[in-house]
């Protein structure tokens, strides 16, 4: 019988080979143990991730108390007491706003409803070569919404930077100003473009201010006159022509990003709103004012339905 090769080795060599075999077996066991632990860890992590609930945005349906502003009886150009655009920011005077994004902001979105298209017929009395009779719709409406309504939050003292354009255009054409209502940032430049060959004197008067902020004289078609005084401070600014009383427009000088002018469907949306309790105001040239209390929670969409 042939002896195993290991028996042919000297005793010392056989002992060394045995020790080496044992060390190899121990190393293999350790590697298998580490591999199993890592595999188990990944499995636990995978299970844990699978058990985490999917992040969802909760929709908060808010029952808002709607009321007519205390000044509404004196004319639709008024706004609710304490709801002026000039005092819609934070601070004791309502004029302080800091550019500071909230860690977990909320969203306010909603619809202004109850409108129906209403046409107004205008019959000019002079400068008839330019100012011909026309009709205009002061209540834009699509599917029951209210367009050209100004919506804003009051009491917001911080949030994102207002990204509204710094240069806007207001056009006098056919004895009419357009756009009828537009939102502009405080400190922006208004370029007034006349396409009418007639004398006009436009006055920019903010709600609650006795004297006009600016007065512009226009005389030639193609004339462009800039003004920055009209947007020097937040407010609802009426643009009128004291030589043609039917010429009218509105500049909504916003104190912060949470100001909107609705389209014909009446929808609006404010992103990046810091959590807190605020008052939401609505103003329309023809329909008057409304207001509602609203609570904004971080990561929550607060949905409002306001009706005239």
Coordinates of C-alpha atoms in Angstrom, one line a residue:
X1 CA 0.0 0.0 0.0
X2 CA 1.3 3.4 -1.0
X3 CA 1.6 5.9 1.9
X4 CA 0.0 9.4 1.5
X5 CA 2.5 12.0 0.4
X6 CA 2.0 13.9 3.7
X7 CA 3.4 10.8 5.5
X8 CA 6.6 11.1 3.5
X9 CA 7.3 14.6 5.0
X10 CA 9.3 15.0 8.1
X11 CA 7.3 15.5 11.3
X12 CA 8.1 19.2 11.6
X13 CA 6.9 19.8 8.0
X14 CA 3.8 17.9 8.6
X15 CA 3.0 20.0 11.7
X16 CA 3.6 23.2 9.8
X17 CA 1.3 22.1 7.0
X18 CA -1.4 21.2 9.5
X19 CA -1.1 24.6 11.2
X20 CA -1.3 26.3 7.8
X21 CA -4.5 24.4 6.9
X22 CA -6.1 25.3 10.2
X23 CA -5.3 29.0 9.6
X24 CA -6.8 28.8 6.1
X25 CA -10.0 27.2 7.5
X26 CA -10.3 29.9 10.2
X27 CA -9.8 32.7 7.6
X28 CA -12.5 31.2 5.4
X29 CA -14.9 31.0 8.3
X30 CA -14.2 34.7 9.1
X31 CA -14.8 35.8 5.5
X32 CA -18.0 33.9 5.4
X33 CA -19.2 35.5 8.6
X34 CA -18.3 39.0 7.4
X35 CA -20.0 38.4 4.1
X36 CA -23.1 37.2 5.8
X37 CA -23.2 40.2 8.1
X38 CA -22.9 42.6 5.2
X39 CA -25.6 40.8 3.3
X40 CA -27.9 40.9 6.3
X41 CA -27.2 44.6 6.8
X42 CA -28.1 45.4 3.2
X43 CA -31.2 43.2 3.6
X44 CA -32.3 45.2 6.7
X45 CA -31.7 48.5 4.9
X46 CA -33.7 47.3 2.0
X47 CA -36.5 46.2 4.2
X48 CA -36.4 49.5 6.1
X49 CA -36.5 51.6 3.0
X50 CA -39.4 49.6 1.7
X51 CA -41.3 50.2 4.9
X52 CA -40.8 54.0 4.8
X53 CA -44.1 55.6 3.8
X54 CA -44.0 57.6 0.5
X55 CA -43.8 61.3 1.1
X56 CA -47.1 62.9 0.1
X57 CA -48.5 66.4 0.1
X58 CA -51.6 66.7 2.3
X59 CA -54.3 68.9 0.8
X60 CA -55.9 71.0 3.5
X61 CA -59.4 72.0 2.5
X62 CA -60.1 75.3 4.4
X63 CA -63.6 76.6 5.1
X64 CA -62.9 80.3 4.7
X65 CA -65.1 83.0 6.2
X66 CA -65.8 85.4 3.3
X67 CA -66.9 88.9 4.0
X68 CA -67.2 92.2 2.2
X69 CA -64.6 94.7 3.4
X70 CA -65.9 97.5 5.6
X71 CA -65.1 100.1 3.0
X72 CA -66.7 98.3 0.1
X73 CA -69.8 100.5 0.3
X74 CA -67.8 103.6 -0.6
X75 CA -66.6 102.1 -3.9
X76 CA -65.0 99.0 -5.3
X77 CA -61.6 100.7 -5.5
X78 CA -61.3 100.5 -1.7
X79 CA -59.8 97.6 0.1
X80 CA -60.6 96.1 3.6
X81 CA -59.4 98.0 6.6
X82 CA -55.9 96.6 7.4
X83 CA -55.8 94.9 4.1
X84 CA -54.0 97.6 2.1
X85 CA -51.2 96.4 -0.2
X86 CA -49.1 99.2 1.3
X87 CA -49.3 97.4 4.7
X88 CA -49.4 93.8 3.6
X89 CA -45.9 92.9 4.9
X90 CA -44.7 92.2 8.5
X91 CA -43.5 94.6 11.2
X92 CA -45.5 97.0 13.3
X93 CA -46.3 99.2 10.3
X94 CA -46.9 96.2 8.0
X95 CA -44.1 97.3 5.7
X96 CA -41.2 95.0 6.6
X97 CA -40.3 92.0 4.4
X98 CA -37.1 90.0 4.5
X99 CA -35.8 87.7 1.8
X100 CA -35.4 84.5 3.8
X101 CA -36.8 81.2 2.5
X102 CA -38.6 79.0 5.1
X103 CA -37.1 75.5 5.7
X104 CA -40.5 73.9 5.1
X105 CA -42.8 76.3 3.3
X106 CA -46.4 75.8 2.5
X107 CA -48.5 76.5 -0.6
X108 CA -51.7 78.5 -0.9
X109 CA -53.8 78.0 -4.0
X110 CA -57.4 78.7 -4.8
X111 CA -60.1 80.0 -7.1
X112 CA -62.1 83.2 -7.1
X113 CA -65.5 82.4 -8.5
X114 CA -68.9 83.9 -9.0
X115 CA -68.1 86.0 -12.0
X116 CA -69.8 86.4 -15.4
X117 CA -68.7 88.5 -18.3
X118 CA -70.0 92.0 -18.1
X119 CA -69.4 94.4 -21.0
X120 CA -69.3 98.1 -20.6
X121 CA -70.0 100.4 -23.5
X122 CA -67.9 103.5 -23.7
X123 CA -69.0 106.5 -25.8
X124 CA -66.2 109.2 -25.9
X125 CA -67.3 112.8 -26.1
X126 CA -64.2 114.4 -27.7
X127 CA -61.0 113.6 -29.6
X128 CA -63.3 111.5 -31.8
X129 CA -60.7 111.0 -34.5
X130 CA -58.9 108.7 -32.0
X131 CA -61.5 107.9 -29.3
X132 CA -64.2 105.9 -31.1
X133 CA -67.0 104.1 -29.2
X134 CA -66.0 100.7 -27.9
X135 CA -67.0 98.0 -25.4
X136 CA -64.7 96.5 -22.8
X137 CA -65.2 93.6 -20.3
X138 CA -64.4 94.7 -16.8
X139 CA -65.2 91.2 -15.3
X140 CA -63.2 88.6 -17.2
X141 CA -64.8 85.2 -16.6
X142 CA -64.2 81.7 -17.8
X143 CA -66.1 78.7 -16.3
X144 CA -67.5 80.9 -13.5
X145 CA -64.1 82.3 -12.5
X146 CA -63.3 85.9 -11.8
X147 CA -60.4 87.4 -13.8
X148 CA -58.4 90.6 -13.1
X149 CA -59.0 90.1 -9.3
X150 CA -56.1 91.1 -7.1
X151 CA -55.3 88.5 -4.4
X152 CA -52.7 88.9 -1.7
X153 CA -51.7 87.7 1.7
X154 CA -51.1 90.2 4.5
X155 CA -48.8 89.7 7.5
X156 CA -46.1 87.8 5.7
X157 CA -42.7 89.1 7.0
X158 CA -40.3 86.8 5.1
X159 CA -40.1 84.5 2.2
X160 CA -38.5 84.1 -1.3
X161 CA -37.4 87.0 -3.5
X162 CA -40.0 88.6 -5.7
X163 CA -39.1 87.5 -9.3
X164 CA -41.5 89.9 -11.0
X165 CA -40.0 91.8 -14.0
X166 CA -38.3 95.1 -13.3
X167 CA -39.6 96.8 -16.5
X168 CA -43.3 96.7 -17.5
X169 CA -45.2 98.3 -20.3
X170 CA -48.5 100.2 -20.2
X171 CA -50.0 101.0 -23.6
X172 CA -52.5 103.8 -24.6
X173 CA -54.1 102.7 -27.8
X174 CA -57.5 103.7 -29.2
X175 CA -58.2 105.8 -26.1
X176 CA -57.8 102.7 -23.9
X177 CA -55.0 101.6 -21.5
X178 CA -53.9 98.0 -21.5
X179 CA -53.3 95.8 -19.6
X180 CA -56.3 96.9 -17.5
X181 CA -54.7 95.3 -14.3
X182 CA -51.1 94.2 -13.9
X183 CA -48.8 93.2 -11.1
X184 CA -45.5 95.0 -10.8
X185 CA -42.7 94.8 -8.3
X186 CA -41.9 97.8 -6.0
X187 CA -39.2 99.9 -7.6
X188 CA -39.8 98.8 -11.1
X189 CA -39.9 101.0 -14.2
X190 CA -43.2 101.5 -16.1
X191 CA -42.8 102.3 -19.8
X192 CA -45.9 104.2 -21.0
X193 CA -46.3 103.8 -24.7
X194 CA -48.8 106.1 -26.6
X195 CA -50.1 105.0 -30.0
X196 CA -52.7 107.8 -30.0
X197 CA -52.0 111.2 -31.6
X198 CA -53.8 113.3 -29.0
X199 CA -53.1 115.1 -25.7
X200 CA -53.3 112.9 -22.6
X201 CA -52.4 113.6 -19.0
X202 CA -52.0 110.3 -17.1
X203 CA -52.0 110.5 -13.3
X204 CA -50.8 107.6 -11.1
X205 CA -52.6 107.8 -7.7
X206 CA -52.2 105.1 -5.0
X207 CA -55.2 104.1 -2.9
X208 CA -55.2 106.1 0.3
X209 CA -52.8 108.8 -1.0
X210 CA -54.2 112.3 -1.7
X211 CA -51.7 113.4 -4.3
X212 CA -50.7 111.5 -7.5
X213 CA -47.3 109.8 -7.4
X214 CA -46.6 110.8 -10.9
X215 CA -48.1 112.7 -13.8
X216 CA -47.2 112.0 -17.4
X217 CA -48.0 114.2 -20.5
X218 CA -48.5 112.4 -23.8
X219 CA -49.0 114.1 -27.1
X220 CA -47.7 112.0 -30.0
X221 CA -48.2 108.5 -31.4
X222 CA -45.1 106.4 -30.8
X223 CA -44.1 108.3 -27.7
X224 CA -42.6 106.2 -24.8
X225 CA -42.3 107.8 -21.4
X226 CA -40.8 105.9 -18.4
X227 CA -41.7 106.5 -14.8
X228 CA -40.4 104.9 -11.6
X229 CA -42.4 107.1 -9.2
X230 CA -45.6 105.1 -9.7
X231 CA -43.9 102.0 -8.1
X232 CA -41.8 103.8 -5.5
X233 CA -43.8 102.0 -2.7
X234 CA -46.3 99.1 -2.5
X235 CA -49.9 99.9 -3.1
X236 CA -52.9 99.7 -5.5
X237 CA -52.2 102.5 -8.0
X238 CA -55.0 103.9 -10.2
X239 CA -54.0 105.2 -13.6
X240 CA -56.4 107.8 -15.0
X241 CA -56.5 110.5 -17.6
X242 CA -58.0 113.7 -16.4
X243 CA -58.5 114.8 -20.0
X244 CA -60.3 111.5 -21.0
X245 CA -62.2 110.2 -17.8
X246 CA -63.0 106.8 -19.4
X247 CA -59.3 105.9 -19.7
X248 CA -58.4 103.8 -16.7
X249 CA -55.9 101.1 -15.6
X250 CA -54.5 99.7 -12.3
X251 CA -50.9 98.9 -11.2
X252 CA -50.6 96.4 -8.4
X253 CA -47.3 97.3 -6.8
X254 CA -46.5 94.2 -4.7
X255 CA -44.7 94.4 -1.3
X256 CA -43.8 90.7 -1.5
X257 CA -44.2 87.7 -3.9
X258 CA -47.6 86.7 -2.4
X259 CA -49.6 88.9 -4.7
X260 CA -51.4 87.8 -7.8
X261 CA -53.8 89.0 -10.5
X262 CA -56.1 86.2 -11.6
X263 CA -56.7 85.1 -15.1
X264 CA -60.3 84.5 -16.4
X265 CA -60.5 81.2 -14.6
X266 CA -60.0 82.9 -11.3
X267 CA -57.1 80.6 -10.2
X268 CA -54.1 81.8 -8.2
X269 CA -51.2 80.1 -6.4
X270 CA -48.6 81.2 -3.9
X271 CA -45.5 79.0 -3.4
X272 CA -42.9 79.2 -0.6
X273 CA -45.2 80.6 2.0
X274 CA -43.8 80.5 5.5
X275 CA -46.0 78.6 8.0
X276 CA -48.3 80.9 10.0
X277 CA -51.7 82.5 10.1
X278 CA -52.5 85.2 7.6
X279 CA -55.4 87.1 6.0
X280 CA -56.1 86.6 2.3
X281 CA -57.6 89.7 0.6
X282 CA -59.3 89.9 -2.8
X283 CA -60.1 93.1 -4.6
X284 CA -61.9 93.6 -7.9
X285 CA -62.5 96.9 -9.7
X286 CA -66.2 96.1 -10.3
X287 CA -67.1 93.5 -7.7
X288 CA -65.5 95.0 -4.6
X289 CA -63.5 93.2 -1.8
X290 CA -63.5 89.9 0.0
X291 CA -61.2 88.5 2.7
X292 CA -60.6 85.2 4.5
X293 CA -58.4 83.9 7.3
X294 CA -56.0 81.2 6.3
X295 CA -53.6 78.9 8.1
X296 CA -50.5 77.8 6.3
X297 CA -48.6 74.6 7.4
X298 CA -45.2 73.5 6.3
X299 CA -45.3 71.1 3.4
X300 CA -49.1 71.4 3.1
X301 CA -51.2 72.8 0.2
X302 CA -53.9 75.0 1.5
X303 CA -56.8 75.2 -1.0
X304 CA -59.3 78.1 -0.9
X305 CA -62.5 78.7 -2.8
X306 CA -63.8 82.2 -2.5
X307 CA -67.0 83.4 -4.2
X308 CA -68.5 86.8 -5.0

